[in-house]
JSON list of C-alpha atoms in Angstrom, two decimals:
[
{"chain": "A", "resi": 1, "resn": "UNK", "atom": "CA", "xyz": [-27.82, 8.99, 0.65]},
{"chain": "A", "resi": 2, "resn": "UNK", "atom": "CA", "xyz": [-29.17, 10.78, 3.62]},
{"chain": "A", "resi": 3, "resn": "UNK", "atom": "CA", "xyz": [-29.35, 14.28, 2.19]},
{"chain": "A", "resi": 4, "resn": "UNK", "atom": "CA", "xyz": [-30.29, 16.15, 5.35]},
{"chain": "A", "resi": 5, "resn": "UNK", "atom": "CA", "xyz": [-27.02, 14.94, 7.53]},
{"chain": "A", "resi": 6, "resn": "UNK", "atom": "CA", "xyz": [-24.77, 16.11, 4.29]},
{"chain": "A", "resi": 7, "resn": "UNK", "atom": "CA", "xyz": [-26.60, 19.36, 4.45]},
{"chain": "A", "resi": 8, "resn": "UNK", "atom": "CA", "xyz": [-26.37, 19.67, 8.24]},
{"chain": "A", "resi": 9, "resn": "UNK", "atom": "CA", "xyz": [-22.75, 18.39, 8.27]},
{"chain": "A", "resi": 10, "resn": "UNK", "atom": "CA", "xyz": [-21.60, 21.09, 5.49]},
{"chain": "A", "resi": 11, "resn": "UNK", "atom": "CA", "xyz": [-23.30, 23.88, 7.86]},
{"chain": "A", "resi": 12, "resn": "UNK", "atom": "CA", "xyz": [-21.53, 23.04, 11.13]},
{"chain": "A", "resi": 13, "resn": "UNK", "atom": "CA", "xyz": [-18.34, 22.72, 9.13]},
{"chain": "A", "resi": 14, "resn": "UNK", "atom": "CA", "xyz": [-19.23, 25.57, 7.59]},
{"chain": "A", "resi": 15, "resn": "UNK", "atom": "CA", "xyz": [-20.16, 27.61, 11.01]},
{"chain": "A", "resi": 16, "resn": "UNK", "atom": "CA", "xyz": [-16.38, 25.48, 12.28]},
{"chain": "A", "resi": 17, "resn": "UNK", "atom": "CA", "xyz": [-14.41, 27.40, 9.35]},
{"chain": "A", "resi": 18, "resn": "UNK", "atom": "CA", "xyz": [-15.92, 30.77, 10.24]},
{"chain": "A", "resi": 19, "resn": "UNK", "atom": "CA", "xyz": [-15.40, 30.44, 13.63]},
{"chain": "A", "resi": 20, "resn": "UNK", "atom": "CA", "xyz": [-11.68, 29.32, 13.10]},
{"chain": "A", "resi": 21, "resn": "UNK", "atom": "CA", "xyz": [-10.76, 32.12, 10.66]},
{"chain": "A", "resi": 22, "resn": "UNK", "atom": "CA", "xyz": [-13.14, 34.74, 13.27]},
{"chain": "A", "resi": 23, "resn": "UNK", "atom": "CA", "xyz": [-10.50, 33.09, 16.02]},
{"chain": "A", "resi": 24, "resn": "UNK", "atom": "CA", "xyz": [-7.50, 33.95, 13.19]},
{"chain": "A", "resi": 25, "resn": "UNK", "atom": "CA", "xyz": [-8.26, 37.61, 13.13]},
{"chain": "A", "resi": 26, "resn": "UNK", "atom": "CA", "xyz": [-9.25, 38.32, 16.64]},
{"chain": "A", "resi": 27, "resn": "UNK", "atom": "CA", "xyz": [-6.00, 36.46, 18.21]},
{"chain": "A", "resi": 28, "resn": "UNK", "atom": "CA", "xyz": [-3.98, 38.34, 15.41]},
{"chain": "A", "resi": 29, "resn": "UNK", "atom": "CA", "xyz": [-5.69, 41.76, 16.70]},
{"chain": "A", "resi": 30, "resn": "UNK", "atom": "CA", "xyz": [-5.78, 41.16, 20.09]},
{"chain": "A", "resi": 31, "resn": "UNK", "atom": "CA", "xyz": [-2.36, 39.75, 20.43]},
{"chain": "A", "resi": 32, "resn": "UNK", "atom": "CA", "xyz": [-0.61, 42.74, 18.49]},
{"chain": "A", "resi": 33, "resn": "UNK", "atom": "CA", "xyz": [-2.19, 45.33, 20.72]},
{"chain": "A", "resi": 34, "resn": "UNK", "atom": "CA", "xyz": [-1.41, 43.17, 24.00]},
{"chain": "A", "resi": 35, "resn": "UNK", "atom": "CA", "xyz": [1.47, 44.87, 26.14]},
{"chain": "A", "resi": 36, "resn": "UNK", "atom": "CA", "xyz": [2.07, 41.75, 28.13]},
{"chain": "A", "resi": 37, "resn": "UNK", "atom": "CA", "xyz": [5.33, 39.44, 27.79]},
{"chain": "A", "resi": 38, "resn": "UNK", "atom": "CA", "xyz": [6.19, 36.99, 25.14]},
{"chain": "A", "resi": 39, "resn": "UNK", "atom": "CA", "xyz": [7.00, 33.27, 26.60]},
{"chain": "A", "resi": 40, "resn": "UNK", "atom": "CA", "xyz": [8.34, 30.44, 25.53]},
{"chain": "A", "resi": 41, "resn": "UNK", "atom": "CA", "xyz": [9.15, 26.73, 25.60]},
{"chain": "A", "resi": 42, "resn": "UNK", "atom": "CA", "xyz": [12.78, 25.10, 25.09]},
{"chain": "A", "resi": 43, "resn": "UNK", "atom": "CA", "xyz": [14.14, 21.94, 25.51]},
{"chain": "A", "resi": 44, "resn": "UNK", "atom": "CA", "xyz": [17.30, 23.33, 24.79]},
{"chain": "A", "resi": 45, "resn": "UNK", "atom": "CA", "xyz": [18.94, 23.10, 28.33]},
{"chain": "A", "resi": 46, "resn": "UNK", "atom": "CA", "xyz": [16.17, 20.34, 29.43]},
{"chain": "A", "resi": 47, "resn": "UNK", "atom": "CA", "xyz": [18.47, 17.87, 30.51]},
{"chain": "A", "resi": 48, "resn": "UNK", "atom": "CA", "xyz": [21.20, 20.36, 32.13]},
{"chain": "A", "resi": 49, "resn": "UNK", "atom": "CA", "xyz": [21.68, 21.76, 35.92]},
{"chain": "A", "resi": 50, "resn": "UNK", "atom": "CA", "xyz": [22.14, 25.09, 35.11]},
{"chain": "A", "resi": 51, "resn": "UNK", "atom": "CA", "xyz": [20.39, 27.56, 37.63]},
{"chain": "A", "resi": 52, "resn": "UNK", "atom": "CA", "xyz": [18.21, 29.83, 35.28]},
{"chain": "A", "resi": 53, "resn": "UNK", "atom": "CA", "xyz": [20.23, 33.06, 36.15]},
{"chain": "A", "resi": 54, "resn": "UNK", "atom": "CA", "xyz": [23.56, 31.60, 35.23]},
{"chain": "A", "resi": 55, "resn": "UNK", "atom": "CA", "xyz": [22.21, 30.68, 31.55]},
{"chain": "A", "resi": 56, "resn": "UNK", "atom": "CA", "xyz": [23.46, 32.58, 28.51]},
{"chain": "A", "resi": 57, "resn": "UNK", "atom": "CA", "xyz": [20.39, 34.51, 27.92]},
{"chain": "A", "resi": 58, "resn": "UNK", "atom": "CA", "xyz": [19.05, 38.07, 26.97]},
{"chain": "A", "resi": 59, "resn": "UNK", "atom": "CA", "xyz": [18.83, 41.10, 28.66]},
{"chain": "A", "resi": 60, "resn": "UNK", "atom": "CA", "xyz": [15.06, 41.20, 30.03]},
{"chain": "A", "resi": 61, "resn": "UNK", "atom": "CA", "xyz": [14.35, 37.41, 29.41]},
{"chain": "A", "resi": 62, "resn": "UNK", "atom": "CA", "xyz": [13.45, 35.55, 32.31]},
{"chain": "A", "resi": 63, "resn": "UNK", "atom": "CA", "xyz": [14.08, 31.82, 32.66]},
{"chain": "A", "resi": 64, "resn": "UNK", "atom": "CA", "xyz": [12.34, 29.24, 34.47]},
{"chain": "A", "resi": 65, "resn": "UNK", "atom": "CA", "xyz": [12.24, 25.12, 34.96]},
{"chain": "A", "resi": 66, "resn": "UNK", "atom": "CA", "xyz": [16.05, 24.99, 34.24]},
{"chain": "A", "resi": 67, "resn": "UNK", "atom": "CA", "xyz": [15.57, 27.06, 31.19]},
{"chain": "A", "resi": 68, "resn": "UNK", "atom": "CA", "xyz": [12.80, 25.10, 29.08]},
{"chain": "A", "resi": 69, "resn": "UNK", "atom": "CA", "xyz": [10.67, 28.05, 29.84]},
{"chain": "A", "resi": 70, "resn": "UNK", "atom": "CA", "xyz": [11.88, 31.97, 28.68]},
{"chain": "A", "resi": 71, "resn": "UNK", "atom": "CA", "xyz": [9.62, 35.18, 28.92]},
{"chain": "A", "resi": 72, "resn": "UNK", "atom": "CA", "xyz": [10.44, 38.36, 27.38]},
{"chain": "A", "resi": 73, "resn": "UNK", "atom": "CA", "xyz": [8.94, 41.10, 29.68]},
{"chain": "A", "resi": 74, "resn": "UNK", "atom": "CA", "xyz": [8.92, 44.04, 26.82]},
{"chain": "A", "resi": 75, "resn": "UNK", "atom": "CA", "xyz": [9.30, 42.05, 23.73]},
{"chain": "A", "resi": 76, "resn": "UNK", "atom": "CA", "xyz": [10.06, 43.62, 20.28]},
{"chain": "A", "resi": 77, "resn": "UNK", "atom": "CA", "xyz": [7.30, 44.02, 17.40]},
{"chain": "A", "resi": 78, "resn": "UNK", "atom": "CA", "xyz": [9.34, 40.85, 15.82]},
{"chain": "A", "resi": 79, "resn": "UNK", "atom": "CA", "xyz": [9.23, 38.88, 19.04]},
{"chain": "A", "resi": 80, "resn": "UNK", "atom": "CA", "xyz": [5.48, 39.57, 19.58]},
{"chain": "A", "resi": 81, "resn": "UNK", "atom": "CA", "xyz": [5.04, 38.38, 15.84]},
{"chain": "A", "resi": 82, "resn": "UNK", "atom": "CA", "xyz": [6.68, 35.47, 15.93]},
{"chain": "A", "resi": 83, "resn": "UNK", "atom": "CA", "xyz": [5.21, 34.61, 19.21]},
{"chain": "A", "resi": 84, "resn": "UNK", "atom": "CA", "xyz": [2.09, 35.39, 17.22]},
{"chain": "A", "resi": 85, "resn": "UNK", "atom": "CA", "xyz": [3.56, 33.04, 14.81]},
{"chain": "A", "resi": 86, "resn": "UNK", "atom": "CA", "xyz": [3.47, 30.33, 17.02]},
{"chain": "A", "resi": 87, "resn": "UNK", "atom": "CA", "xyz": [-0.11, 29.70, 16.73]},
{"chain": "A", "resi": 88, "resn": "UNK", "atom": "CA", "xyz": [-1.72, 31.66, 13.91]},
{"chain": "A", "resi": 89, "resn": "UNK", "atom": "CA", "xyz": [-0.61, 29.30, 11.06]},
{"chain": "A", "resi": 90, "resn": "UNK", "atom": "CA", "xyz": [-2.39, 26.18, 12.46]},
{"chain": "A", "resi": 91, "resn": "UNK", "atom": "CA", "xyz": [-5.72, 28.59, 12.69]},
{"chain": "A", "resi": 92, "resn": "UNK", "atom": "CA", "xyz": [-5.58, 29.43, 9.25]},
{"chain": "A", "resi": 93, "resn": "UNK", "atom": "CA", "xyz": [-5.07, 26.01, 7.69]},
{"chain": "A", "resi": 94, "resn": "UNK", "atom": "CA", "xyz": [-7.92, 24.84, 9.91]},
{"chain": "A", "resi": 95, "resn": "UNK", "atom": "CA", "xyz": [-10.36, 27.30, 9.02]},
{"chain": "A", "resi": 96, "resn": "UNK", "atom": "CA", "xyz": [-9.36, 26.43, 4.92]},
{"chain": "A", "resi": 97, "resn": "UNK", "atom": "CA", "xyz": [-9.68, 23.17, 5.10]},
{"chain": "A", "resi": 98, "resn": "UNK", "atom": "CA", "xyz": [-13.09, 23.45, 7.16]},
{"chain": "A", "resi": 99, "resn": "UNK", "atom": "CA", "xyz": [-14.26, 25.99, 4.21]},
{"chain": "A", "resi": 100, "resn": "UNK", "atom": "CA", "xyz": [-13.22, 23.22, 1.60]},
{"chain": "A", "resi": 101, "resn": "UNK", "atom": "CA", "xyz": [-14.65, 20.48, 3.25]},
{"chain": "A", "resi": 102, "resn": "UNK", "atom": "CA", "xyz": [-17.92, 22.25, 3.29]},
{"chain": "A", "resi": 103, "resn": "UNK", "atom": "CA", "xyz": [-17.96, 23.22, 0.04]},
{"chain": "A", "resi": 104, "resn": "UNK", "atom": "CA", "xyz": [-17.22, 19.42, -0.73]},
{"chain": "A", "resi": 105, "resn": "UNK", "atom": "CA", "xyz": [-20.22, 18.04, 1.21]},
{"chain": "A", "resi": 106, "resn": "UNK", "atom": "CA", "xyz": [-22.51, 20.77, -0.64]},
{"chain": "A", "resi": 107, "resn": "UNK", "atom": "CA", "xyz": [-21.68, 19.43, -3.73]},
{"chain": "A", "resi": 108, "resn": "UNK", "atom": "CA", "xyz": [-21.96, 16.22, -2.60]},
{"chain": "A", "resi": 109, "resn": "UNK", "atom": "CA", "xyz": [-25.89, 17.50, -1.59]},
{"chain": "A", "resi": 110, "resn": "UNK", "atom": "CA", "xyz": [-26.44, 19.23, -4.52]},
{"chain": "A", "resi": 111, "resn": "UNK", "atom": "CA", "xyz": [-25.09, 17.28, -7.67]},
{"chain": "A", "resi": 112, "resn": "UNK", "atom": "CA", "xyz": [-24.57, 13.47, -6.29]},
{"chain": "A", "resi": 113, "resn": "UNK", "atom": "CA", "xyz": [-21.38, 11.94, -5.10]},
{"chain": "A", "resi": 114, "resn": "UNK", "atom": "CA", "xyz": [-19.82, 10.76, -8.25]},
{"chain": "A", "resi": 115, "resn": "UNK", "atom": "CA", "xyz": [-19.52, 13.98, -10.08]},
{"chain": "A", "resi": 116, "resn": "UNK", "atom": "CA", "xyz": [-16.74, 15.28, -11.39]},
{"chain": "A", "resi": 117, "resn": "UNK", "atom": "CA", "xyz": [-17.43, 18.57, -9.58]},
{"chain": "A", "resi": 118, "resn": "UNK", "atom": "CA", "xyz": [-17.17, 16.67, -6.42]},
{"chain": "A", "resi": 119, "resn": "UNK", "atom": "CA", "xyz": [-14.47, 14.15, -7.40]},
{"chain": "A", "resi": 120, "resn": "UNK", "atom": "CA", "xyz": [-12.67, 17.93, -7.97]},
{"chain": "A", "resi": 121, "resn": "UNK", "atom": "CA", "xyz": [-13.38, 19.76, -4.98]},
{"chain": "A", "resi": 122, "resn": "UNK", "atom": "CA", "xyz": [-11.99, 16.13, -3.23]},
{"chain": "A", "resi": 123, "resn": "UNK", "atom": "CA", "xyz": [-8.52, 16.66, -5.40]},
{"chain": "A", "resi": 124, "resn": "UNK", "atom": "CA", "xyz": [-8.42, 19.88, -3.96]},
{"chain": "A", "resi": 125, "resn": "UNK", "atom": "CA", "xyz": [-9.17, 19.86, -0.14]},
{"chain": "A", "resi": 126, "resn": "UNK", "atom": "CA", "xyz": [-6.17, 16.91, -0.24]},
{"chain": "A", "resi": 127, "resn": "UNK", "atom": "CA", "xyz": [-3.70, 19.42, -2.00]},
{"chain": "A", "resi": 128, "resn": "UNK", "atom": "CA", "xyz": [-4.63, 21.95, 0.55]},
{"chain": "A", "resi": 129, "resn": "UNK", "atom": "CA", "xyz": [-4.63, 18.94, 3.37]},
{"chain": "A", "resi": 130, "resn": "UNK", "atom": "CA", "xyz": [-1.06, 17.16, 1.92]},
{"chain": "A", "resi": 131, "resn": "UNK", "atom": "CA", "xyz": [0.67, 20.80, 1.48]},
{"chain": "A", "resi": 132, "resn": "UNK", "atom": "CA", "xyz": [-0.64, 23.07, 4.21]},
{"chain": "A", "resi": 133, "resn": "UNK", "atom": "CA", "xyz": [-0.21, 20.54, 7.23]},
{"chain": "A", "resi": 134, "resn": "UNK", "atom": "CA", "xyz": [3.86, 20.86, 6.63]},
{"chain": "A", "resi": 135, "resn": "UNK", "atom": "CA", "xyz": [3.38, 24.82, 5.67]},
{"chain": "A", "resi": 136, "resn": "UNK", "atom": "CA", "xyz": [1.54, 25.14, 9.05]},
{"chain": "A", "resi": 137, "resn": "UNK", "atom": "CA", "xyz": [4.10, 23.37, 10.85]},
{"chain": "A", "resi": 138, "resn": "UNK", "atom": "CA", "xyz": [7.17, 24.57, 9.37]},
{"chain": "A", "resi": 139, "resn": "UNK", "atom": "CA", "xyz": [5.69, 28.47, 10.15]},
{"chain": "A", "resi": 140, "resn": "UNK", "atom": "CA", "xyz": [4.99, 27.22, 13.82]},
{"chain": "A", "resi": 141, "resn": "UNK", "atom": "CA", "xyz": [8.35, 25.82, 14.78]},
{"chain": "A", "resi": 142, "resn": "UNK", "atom": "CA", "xyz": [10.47, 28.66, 12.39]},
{"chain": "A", "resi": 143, "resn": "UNK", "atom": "CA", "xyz": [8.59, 31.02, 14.85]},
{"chain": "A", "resi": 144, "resn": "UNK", "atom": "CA", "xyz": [9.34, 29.37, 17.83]},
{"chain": "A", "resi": 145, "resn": "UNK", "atom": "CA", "xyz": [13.18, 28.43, 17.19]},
{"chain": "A", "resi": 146, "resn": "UNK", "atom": "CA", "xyz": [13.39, 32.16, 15.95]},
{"chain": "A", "resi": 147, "resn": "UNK", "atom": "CA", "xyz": [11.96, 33.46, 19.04]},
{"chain": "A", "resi": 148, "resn": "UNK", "atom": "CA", "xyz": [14.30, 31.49, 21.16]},
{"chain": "A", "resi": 149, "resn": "UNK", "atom": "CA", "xyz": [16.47, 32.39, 19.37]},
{"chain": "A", "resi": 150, "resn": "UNK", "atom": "CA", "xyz": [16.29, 36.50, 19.89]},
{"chain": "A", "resi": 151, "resn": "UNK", "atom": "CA", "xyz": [15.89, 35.61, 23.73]},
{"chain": "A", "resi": 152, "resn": "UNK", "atom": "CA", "xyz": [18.96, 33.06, 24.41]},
{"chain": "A", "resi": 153, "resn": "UNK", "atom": "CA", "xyz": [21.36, 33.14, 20.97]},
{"chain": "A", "resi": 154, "resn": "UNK", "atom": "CA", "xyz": [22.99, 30.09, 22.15]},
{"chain": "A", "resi": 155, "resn": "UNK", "atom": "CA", "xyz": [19.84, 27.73, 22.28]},
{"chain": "A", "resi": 156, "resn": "UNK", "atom": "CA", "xyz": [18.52, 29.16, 18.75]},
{"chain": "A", "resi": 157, "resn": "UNK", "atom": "CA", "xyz": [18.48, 26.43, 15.82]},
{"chain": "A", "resi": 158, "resn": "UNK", "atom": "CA", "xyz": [17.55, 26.45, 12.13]},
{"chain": "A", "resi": 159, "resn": "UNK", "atom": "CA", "xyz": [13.41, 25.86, 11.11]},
{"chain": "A", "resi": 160, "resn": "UNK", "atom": "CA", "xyz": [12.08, 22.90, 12.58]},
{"chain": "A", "resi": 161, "resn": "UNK", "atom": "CA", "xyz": [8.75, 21.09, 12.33]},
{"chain": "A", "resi": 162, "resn": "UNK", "atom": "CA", "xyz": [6.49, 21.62, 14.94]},
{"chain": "A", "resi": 163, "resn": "UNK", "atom": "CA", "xyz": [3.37, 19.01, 14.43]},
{"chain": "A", "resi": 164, "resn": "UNK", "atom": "CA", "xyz": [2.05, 16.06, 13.87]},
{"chain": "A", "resi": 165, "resn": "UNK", "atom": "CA", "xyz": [2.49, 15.44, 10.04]},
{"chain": "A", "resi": 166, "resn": "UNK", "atom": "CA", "xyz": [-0.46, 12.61, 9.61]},
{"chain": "A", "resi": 167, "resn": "UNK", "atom": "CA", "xyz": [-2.52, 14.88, 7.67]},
{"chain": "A", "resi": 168, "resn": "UNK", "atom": "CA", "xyz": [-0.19, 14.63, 4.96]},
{"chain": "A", "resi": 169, "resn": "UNK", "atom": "CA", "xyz": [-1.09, 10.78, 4.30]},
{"chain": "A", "resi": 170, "resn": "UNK", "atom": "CA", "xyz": [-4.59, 11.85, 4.68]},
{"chain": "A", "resi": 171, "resn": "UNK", "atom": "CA", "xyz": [-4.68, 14.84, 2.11]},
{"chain": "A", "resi": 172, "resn": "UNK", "atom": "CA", "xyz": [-2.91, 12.56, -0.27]},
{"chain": "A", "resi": 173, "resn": "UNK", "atom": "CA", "xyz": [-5.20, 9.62, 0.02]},
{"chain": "A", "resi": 174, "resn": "UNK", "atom": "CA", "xyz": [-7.84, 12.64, -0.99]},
{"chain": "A", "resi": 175, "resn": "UNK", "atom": "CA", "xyz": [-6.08, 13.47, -3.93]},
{"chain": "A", "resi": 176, "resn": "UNK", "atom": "CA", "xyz": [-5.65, 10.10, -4.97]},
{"chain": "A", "resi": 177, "resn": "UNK", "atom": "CA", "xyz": [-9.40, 9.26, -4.34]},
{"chain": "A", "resi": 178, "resn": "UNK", "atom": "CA", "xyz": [-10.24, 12.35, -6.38]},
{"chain": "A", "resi": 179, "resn": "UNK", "atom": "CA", "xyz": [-8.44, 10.99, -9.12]},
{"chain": "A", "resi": 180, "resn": "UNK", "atom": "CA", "xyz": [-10.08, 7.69, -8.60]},
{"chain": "A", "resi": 181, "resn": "UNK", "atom": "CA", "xyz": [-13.39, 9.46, -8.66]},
{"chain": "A", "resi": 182, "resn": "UNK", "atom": "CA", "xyz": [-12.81, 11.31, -11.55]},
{"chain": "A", "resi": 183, "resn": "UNK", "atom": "CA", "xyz": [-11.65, 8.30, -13.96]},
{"chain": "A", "resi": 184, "resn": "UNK", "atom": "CA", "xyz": [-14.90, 6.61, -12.37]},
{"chain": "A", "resi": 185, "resn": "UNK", "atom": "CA", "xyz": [-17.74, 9.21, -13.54]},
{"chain": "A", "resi": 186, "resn": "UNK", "atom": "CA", "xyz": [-15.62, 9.30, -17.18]},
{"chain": "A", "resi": 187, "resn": "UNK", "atom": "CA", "xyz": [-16.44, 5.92, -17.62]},
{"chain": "A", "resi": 188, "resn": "UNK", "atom": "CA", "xyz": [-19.98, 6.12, -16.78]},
{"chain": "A", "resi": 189, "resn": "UNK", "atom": "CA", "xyz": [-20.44, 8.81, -18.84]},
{"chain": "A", "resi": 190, "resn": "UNK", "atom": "CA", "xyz": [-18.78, 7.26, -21.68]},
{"chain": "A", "resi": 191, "resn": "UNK", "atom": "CA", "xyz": [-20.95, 4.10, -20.55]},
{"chain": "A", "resi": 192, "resn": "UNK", "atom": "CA", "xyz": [-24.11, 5.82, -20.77]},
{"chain": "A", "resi": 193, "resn": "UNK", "atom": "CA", "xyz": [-22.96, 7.61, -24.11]},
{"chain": "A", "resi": 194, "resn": "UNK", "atom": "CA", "xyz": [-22.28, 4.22, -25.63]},
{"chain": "A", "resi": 195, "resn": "UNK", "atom": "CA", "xyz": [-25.71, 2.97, -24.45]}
]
């Protein structure tokens, strides 16, 4: 096992987690203080030919491209949150599962690969993986259908998923290969308790 690529891997993922949760809190901070409008995207009226000022559509909101695109010139705290909403979740899930994943490969450097400590921290990262990828997604789309929602009633709808929902099949193959992992080092050790 090359120890020094583990090592070097779990320190850029490491330095990738802090960076993503860094990017969490500063686009959290930054965005609440920000005076500018709130946009966005709709494929509500996408295939219509309604002129954007003759659509059903808030007082202040501005549409554009037949409607798939609405901006909110002085949006509410709630708009601004759930605009905020719109890409915060993903942030957060990233910089988790980049903290996991390095404290997976330092285990990996630091008591072997078949451990139960490692076959553990593997269980875990593919919960987190398997039940934060439809978390994530179900925040980001909530947000956005919400914040069409408060701009043109008409074209709201109920939560939606907004993502890709692969990771799911990943962070269960994890959890199963945890498992795996762990019924593997019992029997050694039982092996080598036996010998």
């Amino acid at each position: 096992m090359n120890t020094r690529l583990t090592r070097t891997l779990a320190s850029v993922t490491l330095l990738l987690a802090v960076l993503c949760g860094l990017a969490f809190i500063g686009k959290g901070v930054t965005h609440m203080a920000d005076d500018g409008a709130v946009c966005v995207q709709t494929g509500f009226w996408a295939n219509t030919a309604i002129a954007p000022d003759a659509l059903p559509i808030e007082k202040g909101v501005e549409a554009s491209g037949s409607g798939t695109r609405l901006c909110q010139d002085s949006p509410s705290v709630a708009q601004r949150a759930a605009d905020l909403g719109g890409e915060l979740p993903w942030l957060l899930f990233g910089a988790v599962a980049l903290l996991l994943f390095s404290r997976l490969l330092d285990a990996v450097v630091d008591k072997g690969p078949f451990t139960e400590v490692v076959s553990r921290r593997l269980a875990t990262l593919g919960w987190v993986v398997a039940i934060g990828a439809p978390v994530a997604s179900l925040a980001v789309g909530w947000s956005r259908s919400w914040l069409v929602g408060s701009m043109a009633p008409v074209a709201g709808s109920g939560p939606e998923m907004a993502g890709s929902l692969e990771l799911v099949l990943a962070g269960l193959a994890a959890v199963v290969m945890g498992k795996i992992m762990r019924e593997g080092v019992r029997m050694r050790e039982d092996l080598e308790g036996t010998i």
